[in-house]
Amino acid sequence: MTLLPQKGRPWSELKAELDAAKADDFSWRQGRMALYFYFLDDEVTRVAQEAYLTYWTENAMGQRAFPSMKRLEGEVISMALALHHAPKEATATFTSGGSESIFLALKTARDWARETKGVERPNIVIPRTGHPTFDRAAQHLGVEVRRVPTSRNDFRADPREMAKRIDGRTIMLLGSAPNYPFGVFDPIREIAALAQQHGLWMHVDACVGGFLAPFVRKLGREIPDFDFAVPGVTSISADLHKYAYTAKGASMMMLRDAALLKWQTFNFSDWERGAYVNSTAQGTRPGGAVAAAWAVMNFLGEEGYVHWAGVLMDTVDRMAAGIAAIPGLEVLEPHELCIFVYRSNDPALDIGAVAEGLTQRGWFVGRQAEPPGIHLHLNPAHSIAVDDYLSDLRDAVTEVRKTGARALEASGRTY
């Protein structure tokens, strides 16, 4: 048991201990992690850090006390809405991450359906590739989740199968842009049309693609429509701390119509202090996350985001081509944006053992459960790691073939 020390220790000693504590961590600076980090360069990191420190003590909830917080947050929200073709009546909420954005979307849809349609014991119909956070949020909110198998041909949601699961208690449909297991866009237009047909809430989970896809499209690459340009899309979740490269603790929950905020907002006045009104799942919110988002977005601008989107997509192309060239491995197609999966197409080559070989060579490996494979979620920092990764992967494949090794543990855990 660790107890609070009776006497404090000097910062120099604590700093040295913190640095030493990282000795066994995988190196994100060298691109050796398959997830958890988003890094461009030291300059952008410095901008985010210094902006965060400028507002490290401010509470973004207290916008009457810190009117600058309201201005900065409002400008970030405005930029995000514009990127997603939002109509003039749209609004958004700055949240702590994709989990909170998804939670708020589900909570808002539940309360909207309860008040406007009288729906009790609600359910949502989502593709099986939908993020587990929808089930996590639904567990807290008393909502049934109906997961529908996706197409094995292209790993996308199947609107026809989703339609079969809709009934009088269904409140929401989901499409991902892209989905996390395979990195492909669901058919957002078809799902949104289905939602309109049945009078349902349609949510797009763009936590991964929301701040990447608009800039990849500007490179001339084909990106399907996924945002408010699609009729019937009600809300969108999109993470700033992913491909907007801002400090962690930053996401957007966007609504097509600000009138819907009524069902997102908690409004309570039965206490001595008076009214307590809050549109997030948090109370205190770190002002530093807002300031860092504002600073990085203004520092990079559209030109910077397009440049780094190009670096990322070139990295994806190089990595996928290099893996596909290794005998016994295949890259699952299609894949879009920044995520893809590869697996063994040789019964004598155990992909789990290959993953273990990569781990032994200093790579943090993302495992795919169905089908068994290796999951890559790339960002521009991986550009410097492609050659080393492919070299170690070839070595790991050679070793597994030579030894006939089988994986000690079949794991599909991604978090």
Short mmCIF file of C-alpha atoms in Angstrom, two decimals, residues 64 143 178 269 352:
data_model
loop_
_atom_site.label_atom_id
_atom_site.label_comp_id
_atom_site.label_asym_id
_atom_site.label_seq_id
_atom_site.Cartn_x
_atom_site.Cartn_y
_atom_site.Cartn_z
CA ARG A 64 -19.17 33.66 -16.69
CA VAL A 143 -31.26 1.28 -23.57
CA PRO A 178 -15.05 4.91 -40.51
CA SER A 269 -33.01 24.34 -9.67
CA GLY A 352 -0.91 -14.64 -33.38
#
